[in-house]
mmCIF file of C-alpha atoms in Angstrom:
data_model
loop_
_atom_site.group_PDB
_atom_site.id
_atom_site.type_symbol
_atom_site.label_atom_id
_atom_site.label_comp_id
_atom_site.label_asym_id
_atom_site.label_seq_id
_atom_site.Cartn_x
_atom_site.Cartn_y
_atom_site.Cartn_z
ATOM 1 C CA MET A 293 3.798 26.944 19.768
ATOM 2 C CA GLU A 294 7.494 26.337 20.615
ATOM 3 C CA PRO A 295 10.136 27.908 18.040
ATOM 4 C CA SER A 296 11.218 24.526 16.886
ATOM 5 C CA ALA A 297 8.201 22.561 16.729
ATOM 6 C CA CYS A 298 7.045 25.765 14.446
ATOM 7 C CA GLU A 299 9.768 25.201 12.003
ATOM 8 C CA ASP A 300 9.492 21.722 12.163
ATOM 9 C CA LEU A 301 5.363 22.342 11.290
ATOM 10 C CA LYS A 302 7.323 24.556 8.110
ATOM 11 C CA ALA A 303 9.436 21.973 6.083
ATOM 12 C CA PHE A 304 6.730 19.816 6.745
ATOM 13 C CA GLU A 305 5.080 21.511 4.638
ATOM 14 C CA ARG A 306 7.478 22.566 1.978
ATOM 15 C CA ARG A 307 7.873 18.779 1.125
ATOM 16 C CA LEU A 308 4.518 18.070 0.573
ATOM 17 C CA THR A 309 4.159 20.921 -1.055
ATOM 18 C CA GLU A 310 7.668 20.750 -3.139
ATOM 19 C CA VAL A 311 5.761 16.733 -4.097
ATOM 20 C CA VAL A 312 2.182 17.961 -4.578
ATOM 21 C CA SER A 313 4.057 20.582 -7.471
ATOM 22 C CA SER A 314 6.023 18.723 -9.002
ATOM 23 C CA TYR A 315 2.536 16.465 -10.349
ATOM 24 C CA ARG A 316 1.764 19.605 -12.268
ATOM 25 C CA PRO A 317 3.412 19.672 -15.270
ATOM 26 C CA SER A 318 4.006 15.940 -15.457
ATOM 27 C CA THR A 319 -0.265 16.591 -15.795
ATOM 28 C CA PHE A 320 -0.165 19.094 -17.614
ATOM 29 C CA ARG A 321 1.688 16.860 -20.252
ATOM 30 C CA TRP A 322 -0.156 13.877 -20.128
ATOM 31 C CA ARG A 323 -3.653 16.290 -19.569
ATOM 32 C CA LYS A 324 -2.727 18.050 -23.278
ATOM 33 C CA LEU A 325 -1.509 14.272 -24.250
ATOM 34 C CA LEU A 326 -4.581 12.574 -23.141
ATOM 35 C CA ALA A 327 -7.310 15.444 -24.562
ATOM 36 C CA VAL A 328 -6.001 14.732 -28.318
ATOM 37 C CA VAL A 329 -5.643 11.081 -27.788
ATOM 38 C CA LEU A 330 -8.991 11.195 -25.475
ATOM 39 C CA SER A 331 -11.225 13.569 -28.286
ATOM 40 C CA ALA A 332 -9.909 11.242 -31.233
ATOM 41 C CA MET A 333 -10.403 8.259 -30.711
ATOM 42 C CA SER A 334 -14.321 9.100 -29.295
ATOM 43 C CA MET A 335 -14.529 10.962 -32.222
ATOM 44 C CA CYS A 336 -13.008 7.654 -34.317
ATOM 45 C CA THR A 337 -15.444 5.507 -32.333
ATOM 46 C CA ALA A 338 -18.628 7.529 -32.111
ATOM 47 C CA ILE A 339 -18.708 8.044 -35.962
ATOM 48 C CA SER A 340 -17.969 4.398 -37.138
ATOM 49 C CA ALA A 341 -20.825 3.207 -34.695
ATOM 50 C CA TRP A 342 -22.730 5.455 -36.219
ATOM 51 C CA TYR A 343 -21.670 3.989 -39.959
ATOM 52 C CA TRP A 344 -22.110 -0.294 -37.828
ATOM 53 C CA LEU A 345 -25.315 1.040 -36.890
ATOM 54 C CA ARG A 346 -26.737 2.553 -39.889
ATOM 55 C CA ASP A 347 -24.634 -0.123 -42.201
ATOM 56 C CA PRO A 348 -27.920 -2.936 -42.737
ATOM 57 C CA ARG A 349 -25.401 -5.904 -42.263
ATOM 58 C CA THR A 350 -25.320 -5.549 -39.347
ATOM 59 C CA THR A 351 -28.917 -7.273 -38.272
ATOM 60 C CA VAL A 352 -28.427 -9.869 -41.032
ATOM 61 C CA VAL A 353 -24.662 -11.084 -40.599
ATOM 62 C CA PRO A 354 -23.407 -12.384 -37.172
ATOM 63 C CA LEU A 355 -21.544 -10.251 -34.470
ATOM 64 C CA THR A 356 -17.908 -10.923 -34.750
ATOM 65 C CA GLU A 357 -18.384 -10.641 -38.702
ATOM 66 C CA SER A 358 -20.220 -7.527 -38.414
ATOM 67 C CA LEU A 359 -17.275 -5.700 -36.466
ATOM 68 C CA TRP A 360 -15.096 -7.555 -39.375
ATOM 69 C CA ILE A 361 -16.352 -5.743 -41.196
ATOM 70 C CA HIS A 362 -15.854 -2.890 -39.688
ATOM 71 C CA PRO A 363 -13.058 -2.656 -38.732
ATOM 72 C CA VAL A 364 -12.573 1.171 -37.734
ATOM 73 C CA PHE A 365 -14.166 0.949 -34.524
ATOM 74 C CA THR A 366 -13.839 -2.311 -33.764
ATOM 75 C CA VAL A 367 -9.966 -0.740 -33.279
ATOM 76 C CA ALA A 368 -11.174 2.955 -32.559
ATOM 77 C CA THR A 369 -13.619 0.647 -29.710
ATOM 78 C CA LEU A 370 -10.761 -1.813 -28.033
ATOM 79 C CA THR A 371 -8.109 1.217 -27.923
ATOM 80 C CA LEU A 372 -10.723 2.717 -25.510
ATOM 81 C CA VAL A 373 -11.491 -0.492 -23.348
ATOM 82 C CA VAL A 374 -7.465 -1.073 -22.748
ATOM 83 C CA LEU A 375 -6.856 2.733 -22.316
ATOM 84 C CA PHE A 376 -9.336 3.471 -19.811
ATOM 85 C CA ILE A 377 -8.557 -0.620 -18.375
ATOM 86 C CA LEU A 378 -5.059 0.708 -17.918
ATOM 87 C CA GLY A 379 -6.712 3.703 -16.326
ATOM 88 C CA ILE A 380 -5.457 6.777 -18.025
ATOM 89 C CA GLN A 381 -7.334 8.627 -16.800
ATOM 90 C CA LYS A 382 -5.590 8.051 -12.910
ATOM 91 C CA LEU A 383 -2.566 9.201 -14.718
ATOM 92 C CA VAL A 384 -4.372 12.851 -14.896
ATOM 93 C CA ILE A 385 -5.171 13.472 -11.619
ATOM 94 C CA ALA A 386 -2.602 11.513 -9.975
ATOM 95 C CA PRO A 387 -1.860 15.791 -7.498
ATOM 96 C CA GLN A 388 -6.052 15.122 -6.220
ATOM 97 C CA ILE A 389 -5.231 11.634 -5.328
ATOM 98 C CA ILE A 390 -2.052 12.681 -2.874
ATOM 99 C CA THR A 391 -3.570 14.884 -1.842
ATOM 100 C CA SER A 392 -6.390 13.341 -0.571
ATOM 101 C CA ARG A 393 -3.853 10.113 0.577
ATOM 102 C CA THR A 394 -2.699 13.007 2.449
ATOM 103 C CA ARG A 395 -5.363 14.961 3.213
ATOM 104 C CA MET A 396 -6.450 11.712 5.223
ATOM 105 C CA VAL A 397 -3.015 10.407 7.268
ATOM 106 C CA LEU A 398 -3.056 14.239 7.789
ATOM 107 C CA GLY A 399 -6.960 13.741 9.451
ATOM 108 C CA ASP A 400 -5.736 11.868 12.357
ATOM 109 C CA PHE A 401 -3.062 14.182 13.274
ATOM 110 C CA ASN A 402 -6.155 16.984 13.660
ATOM 111 C CA MET A 403 -4.689 18.314 10.043
ATOM 112 C CA SER A 404 -4.901 18.967 6.554
ATOM 113 C CA CYS A 405 -4.279 20.700 3.507
ATOM 114 C CA ASP A 406 -4.938 21.765 0.443
ATOM 115 C CA ASP A 407 -4.378 21.421 -3.302
ATOM 116 C CA THR A 408 -1.868 22.943 -3.487
ATOM 117 C CA GLY A 409 0.113 20.853 -0.083
ATOM 118 C CA LYS A 410 -0.646 23.824 2.282
ATOM 119 C CA LEU A 411 -0.784 22.776 5.796
ATOM 120 C CA ILE A 412 -3.745 23.165 8.095
ATOM 121 C CA LEU A 413 -3.673 22.731 11.367
ATOM 122 C CA LYS A 414 -7.246 22.999 13.156
ATOM 123 C CA PRO A 415 -7.550 24.001 16.615
ATOM 124 C CA ARG A 416 -7.359 21.376 19.775
ATOM 125 C CA GLN A 417 -10.228 20.032 20.560
ATOM 126 C CA SER A 418 -11.113 19.008 24.663
ATOM 127 C CA ASN A 419 -9.916 15.957 25.412
ATOM 128 C CA ASN A 420 -12.588 15.299 28.127
ATOM 129 C CA ASN A 421 -14.027 12.950 27.031
ATOM 130 C CA SER A 422 -11.253 10.713 25.761
ATOM 131 C CA THR A 423 -9.168 10.562 28.993
ATOM 132 C CA MET B 1238 -9.851 -54.578 -17.437
ATOM 133 C CA ILE B 1239 -12.435 -52.747 -16.994
ATOM 134 C CA SER B 1240 -10.755 -51.999 -13.147
ATOM 135 C CA LEU B 1241 -8.281 -50.863 -15.525
ATOM 136 C CA LEU B 1242 -9.263 -48.392 -17.328
ATOM 137 C CA GLN B 1243 -11.522 -46.832 -14.174
ATOM 138 C CA MET B 1244 -9.070 -46.928 -12.495
ATOM 139 C CA LYS B 1245 -6.464 -44.754 -15.373
ATOM 140 C CA PHE B 1246 -9.883 -42.556 -15.724
ATOM 141 C CA ARG B 1247 -9.659 -41.099 -12.226
ATOM 142 C CA ALA B 1248 -5.228 -40.827 -12.157
ATOM 143 C CA LEU B 1249 -6.411 -38.874 -15.633
ATOM 144 C CA LEU B 1250 -9.461 -37.056 -13.497
ATOM 145 C CA LEU B 1251 -7.374 -36.259 -10.993
ATOM 146 C CA LEU B 1252 -4.312 -34.740 -13.054
ATOM 147 C CA LEU B 1253 -5.819 -32.622 -14.892
ATOM 148 C CA SER B 1254 -8.486 -31.746 -11.612
ATOM 149 C CA LYS B 1255 -4.838 -30.886 -10.054
ATOM 150 C CA VAL B 1256 -3.431 -28.330 -13.180
ATOM 151 C CA TRP B 1257 -6.852 -26.455 -13.381
ATOM 152 C CA THR B 1258 -6.431 -25.608 -9.816
ATOM 153 C CA CYS B 1259 -2.310 -24.531 -10.075
ATOM 154 C CA ILE B 1260 -3.985 -21.916 -13.485
ATOM 155 C CA CYS B 1261 -6.850 -20.602 -11.132
ATOM 156 C CA PHE B 1262 -3.890 -20.307 -8.898
ATOM 157 C CA MET B 1263 -2.129 -18.713 -11.329
ATOM 158 C CA PHE B 1264 -4.443 -16.605 -13.013
ATOM 159 C CA ASN B 1265 -5.143 -15.034 -9.520
ATOM 160 C CA ARG B 1266 -2.042 -13.680 -8.596
ATOM 161 C CA GLN B 1267 -1.985 -12.323 -12.317
ATOM 162 C CA VAL B 1268 -5.011 -10.289 -12.036
ATOM 163 C CA ARG B 1269 -3.847 -9.135 -8.275
ATOM 164 C CA ALA B 1270 -1.193 -8.013 -9.403
ATOM 165 C CA PHE B 1271 -2.583 -6.029 -12.436
ATOM 166 C CA ILE B 1272 -4.914 -4.986 -9.652
ATOM 167 C CA GLN B 1273 -1.132 -3.537 -7.273
ATOM 168 C CA TYR B 1274 -0.675 -1.718 -10.843
ATOM 169 C CA GLN B 1275 -3.354 0.627 -11.188
ATOM 170 C CA PRO B 1276 -2.900 3.068 -8.128
ATOM 171 C CA VAL B 1277 -1.589 5.614 -8.395
ATOM 172 C CA LYS B 1278 2.235 5.723 -7.102
ATOM 173 C CA TYR B 1279 4.327 7.909 -4.612
ATOM 174 C CA GLU B 1280 6.728 9.249 -7.644
ATOM 175 C CA LEU B 1281 10.160 10.512 -5.698
ATOM 176 C CA PHE B 1282 10.699 14.015 -6.534
ATOM 177 C CA PRO B 1283 14.137 15.229 -6.407
ATOM 178 C CA LEU B 1284 14.344 17.538 -3.140
ATOM 179 C CA SER B 1285 14.700 21.606 -3.689
ATOM 180 C CA PRO B 1286 17.710 23.616 -2.466
ATOM 181 C CA VAL B 1287 15.811 24.547 0.733
ATOM 182 C CA SER B 1288 14.535 21.316 1.395
ATOM 183 C CA ARG B 1289 17.898 19.529 0.316
ATOM 184 C CA HIS B 1290 19.590 22.138 2.870
ATOM 185 C CA ARG B 1291 17.469 21.476 5.810
ATOM 186 C CA LEU B 1292 18.001 17.664 5.870
ATOM 187 C CA SER B 1293 21.393 17.733 6.399
ATOM 188 C CA LEU B 1294 20.142 19.766 9.947
ATOM 189 C CA VAL B 1295 18.851 17.566 11.042
ATOM 190 C CA GLN B 1296 19.238 14.155 11.920
ATOM 191 C CA ARG B 1297 18.034 10.466 9.937
ATOM 192 C CA LYS B 1298 15.023 9.004 11.691
ATOM 193 C CA THR B 1299 14.113 5.541 12.654
ATOM 194 C CA LEU B 1300 10.967 4.134 11.051
ATOM 195 C CA VAL B 1301 9.731 1.444 13.300
ATOM 196 C CA LEU B 1302 7.524 -1.444 11.966
ATOM 197 C CA ASP B 1303 5.302 -3.952 12.596
ATOM 198 C CA LEU B 1304 4.397 -7.405 10.342
ATOM 199 C CA ASP B 1305 0.354 -8.670 11.981
ATOM 200 C CA GLU B 1306 -1.899 -6.880 10.302
ATOM 201 C CA THR B 1307 0.615 -3.439 9.206
ATOM 202 C CA LEU B 1308 2.925 -5.885 6.256
ATOM 203 C CA ILE B 1309 1.625 -8.433 6.744
ATOM 204 C CA HIS B 1310 -1.125 -10.239 7.810
ATOM 205 C CA SER B 1311 -0.870 -14.900 8.201
ATOM 206 C CA HIS B 1312 -2.859 -17.780 8.721
ATOM 207 C CA HIS B 1313 -1.495 -21.522 10.198
ATOM 208 C CA ASN B 1314 -2.613 -24.230 8.493
ATOM 209 C CA ALA B 1315 -5.026 -25.814 12.847
ATOM 210 C CA MET B 1316 -6.272 -21.882 12.245
ATOM 211 C CA PRO B 1317 -9.884 -21.197 10.617
ATOM 212 C CA ARG B 1318 -9.845 -19.038 7.554
ATOM 213 C CA ASN B 1319 -12.361 -16.825 8.263
ATOM 214 C CA THR B 1320 -10.561 -13.027 8.023
ATOM 215 C CA VAL B 1321 -8.952 -14.780 4.525
ATOM 216 C CA LYS B 1322 -11.254 -15.059 1.683
ATOM 217 C CA PRO B 1323 -10.447 -18.957 0.603
ATOM 218 C CA GLY B 1324 -8.938 -19.107 -2.264
ATOM 219 C CA THR B 1325 -6.600 -16.374 -1.907
ATOM 220 C CA PRO B 1326 -3.391 -16.666 -2.549
ATOM 221 C CA HIS B 1327 -0.954 -16.648 0.003
ATOM 222 C CA ASP B 1328 3.151 -14.446 -1.386
ATOM 223 C CA PHE B 1329 5.052 -16.742 0.033
ATOM 224 C CA THR B 1330 4.720 -19.235 3.395
ATOM 225 C CA VAL B 1331 7.250 -19.491 6.482
ATOM 226 C CA LYS B 1332 8.029 -22.931 8.151
ATOM 227 C CA VAL B 1333 8.040 -22.524 11.446
ATOM 228 C CA THR B 1334 8.962 -25.192 14.475
ATOM 229 C CA ILE B 1335 6.878 -24.476 17.623
ATOM 230 C CA ASP B 1336 7.308 -26.421 20.864
ATOM 231 C CA ARG B 1337 8.199 -29.425 18.890
ATOM 232 C CA ASN B 1338 5.197 -28.678 15.562
ATOM 233 C CA PRO B 1339 5.639 -27.727 12.650
ATOM 234 C CA VAL B 1340 3.644 -25.609 11.299
ATOM 235 C CA ARG B 1341 3.338 -23.695 8.022
ATOM 236 C CA PHE B 1342 1.866 -19.692 7.768
ATOM 237 C CA PHE B 1343 0.329 -18.726 4.868
ATOM 238 C CA VAL B 1344 1.797 -15.168 4.590
ATOM 239 C CA HIS B 1345 0.097 -12.313 2.316
ATOM 240 C CA LYS B 1346 1.559 -9.685 2.042
ATOM 241 C CA ARG B 1347 -0.600 -6.582 2.775
ATOM 242 C CA PRO B 1348 -0.517 -4.262 -0.796
ATOM 243 C CA HIS B 1349 2.609 -2.401 -2.032
ATOM 244 C CA VAL B 1350 4.311 -4.334 0.799
ATOM 245 C CA ASP B 1351 7.819 -4.177 -0.795
ATOM 246 C CA TYR B 1352 7.447 -0.712 -3.049
ATOM 247 C CA PHE B 1353 6.778 0.662 0.746
ATOM 248 C CA LEU B 1354 9.824 -0.371 2.658
ATOM 249 C CA ASP B 1355 12.133 0.421 -0.942
ATOM 250 C CA VAL B 1356 11.369 4.165 -0.780
ATOM 251 C CA VAL B 1357 10.615 4.188 3.444
ATOM 252 C CA SER B 1358 14.549 2.944 2.796
ATOM 253 C CA GLN B 1359 15.671 4.956 1.241
ATOM 254 C CA TRP B 1360 13.844 7.935 3.839
ATOM 255 C CA TYR B 1361 14.578 6.596 7.386
ATOM 256 C CA ASP B 1362 16.533 3.595 9.171
ATOM 257 C CA LEU B 1363 14.440 1.298 8.998
ATOM 258 C CA VAL B 1364 13.524 -1.666 12.402
ATOM 259 C CA VAL B 1365 10.883 -5.165 12.423
ATOM 260 C CA PHE B 1366 8.937 -4.546 15.715
ATOM 261 C CA THR B 1367 6.536 -8.164 16.495
ATOM 262 C CA ALA B 1368 4.806 -9.418 19.411
ATOM 263 C CA SER B 1369 5.546 -12.744 17.385
ATOM 264 C CA MET B 1370 8.365 -15.239 18.736
ATOM 265 C CA GLU B 1371 10.859 -14.388 17.247
ATOM 266 C CA ILE B 1372 10.566 -17.461 15.031
ATOM 267 C CA TYR B 1373 8.436 -16.636 13.298
ATOM 268 C CA GLY B 1374 9.178 -12.938 13.177
ATOM 269 C CA ALA B 1375 12.945 -12.790 11.717
ATOM 270 C CA ALA B 1376 11.364 -15.637 9.110
ATOM 271 C CA VAL B 1377 8.491 -13.173 8.038
ATOM 272 C CA ALA B 1378 11.805 -10.811 8.093
ATOM 273 C CA ASP B 1379 13.796 -12.156 5.962
ATOM 274 C CA LYS B 1380 11.569 -12.828 3.549
ATOM 275 C CA LEU B 1381 9.968 -9.516 3.559
ATOM 276 C CA ASP B 1382 14.164 -8.285 3.337
ATOM 277 C CA ASN B 1383 14.495 -10.194 0.806
ATOM 278 C CA GLY B 1384 17.795 -9.701 0.422
ATOM 279 C CA ARG B 1385 17.784 -6.310 0.332
ATOM 280 C CA ASN B 1386 18.903 -5.469 3.959
ATOM 281 C CA ILE B 1387 17.121 -2.863 4.834
ATOM 282 C CA LEU B 1388 15.029 -4.527 7.830
ATOM 283 C CA ARG B 1389 18.802 -6.319 10.245
ATOM 284 C CA ARG B 1390 17.177 -4.595 13.106
ATOM 285 C CA ARG B 1391 14.076 -6.931 14.217
ATOM 286 C CA TYR B 1392 12.685 -6.996 18.117
ATOM 287 C CA TYR B 1393 10.640 -9.325 19.002
ATOM 288 C CA ARG B 1394 8.006 -10.334 21.308
ATOM 289 C CA GLN B 1395 10.438 -10.628 24.064
ATOM 290 C CA HIS B 1396 10.852 -7.406 23.605
ATOM 291 C CA CYS B 1397 8.187 -6.587 24.388
ATOM 292 C CA THR B 1398 6.771 -5.241 28.066
ATOM 293 C CA PRO B 1399 3.293 -7.507 28.813
ATOM 294 C CA ASP B 1400 -0.056 -5.296 29.984
ATOM 295 C CA TYR B 1401 -3.267 -6.015 30.638
ATOM 296 C CA GLY B 1402 -2.907 -9.133 29.022
ATOM 297 C CA SER B 1403 -1.007 -7.743 25.319
ATOM 298 C CA TYR B 1404 2.574 -6.631 24.388
ATOM 299 C CA THR B 1405 3.369 -2.830 24.457
ATOM 300 C CA LYS B 1406 6.329 -2.079 22.928
ATOM 301 C CA ASP B 1407 8.500 0.206 24.502
ATOM 302 C CA LEU B 1408 11.090 2.113 21.825
ATOM 303 C CA SER B 1409 12.748 3.874 24.021
ATOM 304 C CA ALA B 1410 14.851 0.785 23.814
ATOM 305 C CA ILE B 1411 15.626 1.277 20.537
ATOM 306 C CA CYS B 1412 16.647 4.582 20.644
ATOM 307 C CA SER B 1413 17.011 6.697 23.744
ATOM 308 C CA ASP B 1414 16.680 9.903 22.097
ATOM 309 C CA LEU B 1415 12.830 9.918 21.401
ATOM 310 C CA ASN B 1416 13.000 12.970 18.933
ATOM 311 C CA ARG B 1417 13.770 10.723 15.683
ATOM 312 C CA ILE B 1418 11.686 7.303 16.500
ATOM 313 C CA PHE B 1419 8.189 6.427 15.663
ATOM 314 C CA ILE B 1420 5.921 3.419 14.903
ATOM 315 C CA ILE B 1421 3.689 2.136 12.544
ATOM 316 C CA ASP B 1422 1.552 -0.723 14.150
ATOM 317 C CA ASN B 1423 -2.454 -1.388 12.938
ATOM 318 C CA SER B 1424 -2.806 -2.042 17.132
ATOM 319 C CA PRO B 1425 -2.594 1.077 19.148
ATOM 320 C CA GLY B 1426 -2.459 -0.715 22.206
ATOM 321 C CA ALA B 1427 1.028 -1.378 21.555
ATOM 322 C CA TYR B 1428 2.684 2.257 21.679
ATOM 323 C CA ARG B 1429 0.412 3.398 24.799
ATOM 324 C CA CYS B 1430 3.545 4.043 26.705
ATOM 325 C CA PHE B 1431 4.701 6.455 23.169
ATOM 326 C CA PRO B 1432 0.869 8.208 21.752
ATOM 327 C CA ASN B 1433 3.132 11.201 20.767
ATOM 328 C CA ASN B 1434 5.185 8.466 18.666
ATOM 329 C CA ALA B 1435 2.759 6.452 16.293
ATOM 330 C CA ILE B 1436 1.121 7.144 13.071
ATOM 331 C CA PRO B 1437 -2.458 5.132 13.213
ATOM 332 C CA ILE B 1438 -3.194 2.721 10.596
ATOM 333 C CA LYS B 1439 -5.781 0.101 9.360
ATOM 334 C CA SER B 1440 -5.262 -3.243 10.168
ATOM 335 C CA TRP B 1441 -5.362 -5.201 7.411
ATOM 336 C CA PHE B 1442 -6.623 -8.756 6.443
ATOM 337 C CA SER B 1443 -6.747 -9.741 2.665
ATOM 338 C CA ASP B 1444 -8.366 -6.638 0.925
ATOM 339 C CA PRO B 1445 -6.340 -6.269 -2.373
ATOM 340 C CA MET B 1446 -7.912 -2.968 -2.838
ATOM 341 C CA ASP B 1447 -6.003 -1.542 0.445
ATOM 342 C CA THR B 1448 -3.810 1.502 -0.397
ATOM 343 C CA ALA B 1449 -3.153 1.958 3.054
ATOM 344 C CA LEU B 1450 0.784 2.018 2.650
ATOM 345 C CA LEU B 1451 1.491 4.570 0.082
ATOM 346 C CA SER B 1452 -1.198 7.196 1.926
ATOM 347 C CA LEU B 1453 1.330 7.002 4.717
ATOM 348 C CA LEU B 1454 3.958 8.112 2.069
ATOM 349 C CA PRO B 1455 3.527 11.735 1.625
ATOM 350 C CA MET B 1456 3.073 12.237 5.106
ATOM 351 C CA LEU B 1457 6.639 9.962 5.411
ATOM 352 C CA ASP B 1458 8.523 11.886 3.127
ATOM 353 C CA ALA B 1459 7.678 15.220 4.676
ATOM 354 C CA LEU B 1460 8.058 14.203 8.132
ATOM 355 C CA ARG B 1461 11.622 13.643 7.961
ATOM 356 C CA PHE B 1462 12.667 17.221 7.757
ATOM 357 C CA THR B 1463 11.072 18.016 10.724
ATOM 358 C CA ASN B 1464 13.806 17.983 14.144
ATOM 359 C CA ASP B 1465 11.418 15.955 16.528
ATOM 360 C CA VAL B 1466 8.998 13.905 15.132
ATOM 361 C CA ARG B 1467 6.827 14.942 18.244
ATOM 362 C CA SER B 1468 6.196 18.665 17.403
ATOM 363 C CA VAL B 1469 3.703 16.520 14.335
ATOM 364 C CA LEU B 1470 2.924 13.860 15.436
ATOM 365 C CA SER B 1471 1.868 14.831 18.734
ATOM 366 C CA ARG B 1472 -1.345 16.232 16.765
ATOM 367 C CA ASN B 1473 -2.354 12.806 16.939
ATOM 368 C CA LEU B 1474 -5.593 12.963 17.997
ATOM 369 C CA HIS B 1475 -5.751 9.014 18.494
ATOM 370 C CA LEU B 1476 -8.897 8.525 17.077
ATOM 371 C CA HIS B 1477 -8.188 4.867 16.950
ATOM 372 C CA ARG B 1478 -7.153 4.917 20.899
ATOM 373 C CA LEU B 1479 -8.152 1.748 22.928
ATOM 374 C CA TRP B 1480 -7.256 2.094 25.641
#
């Protein structure tokens, strides 16, 4: 490979790794926050669901009324649903999404990258069948 | 008296159906906006000192963009709409007169196209190069530009080279220095004379979940640090090649 092409590929790779590593801190922050929020929410939901199911009134009164009687269960469940609809889980896996997209595009150019954004150059295949 | 009532009733029904269509249309649009918010976008991170230095050493590059099936998809009233699901709301319409006939094009923007243009215009000089007619291409480019002044340079069908029933695009006419120009086009035939200056992209017709433009961003972000784009792009395997 020519030195200038090598230099170019290095600069190209440097930016890829920069971008992937920049995602890390914010993702760790999110992961911590999310772990706390989600575990608290799941605990709330699980415990309140137990009470809700054990309540003899649940089978008798209409659904809306029974949900009204158990506000903790209702609120916890709704919050979980809303969080997932908003795609909060995607914030945690953002670097993986970015690297997988990059890999997809680099695949067209006979390259790939690892989880830190480092380039993987694949050996050139023979082009006999395409020309 | 009864016929008058019937007429009023019919008018009322018509009005209600129109209101309902309007509500459905607005709802569809909201749903699409929500879906587009869902995928992870690409964040712009500041440059490291080494990268900033590198960027000052290399020239700014020109990114050539195709319109139809790359950034947008359009259909007009006389055309059967088998590519777009019925009821999908269009993003804007373009009215042009072709052969003295007024034609209305319904244009669908590829998901994330506005964000994509916003971001890449900071990295590259953008050029629109479409094989469509000028009157249509200019109107669509105006709408995509939306007053941002990022799509000022445009090339149309008259600038293409006819070749085997299709059109190829001559990149050297835009910038003679092939070190710093490349094209994103869904049809490989368009860049067959410049295979080392192209990034392929999947044709887009209607998929609201498409993320092809977002996927290109990490690659484009990194590519501006090269001195010669062909160092990277010449590794192209041309898996999409048609010729």
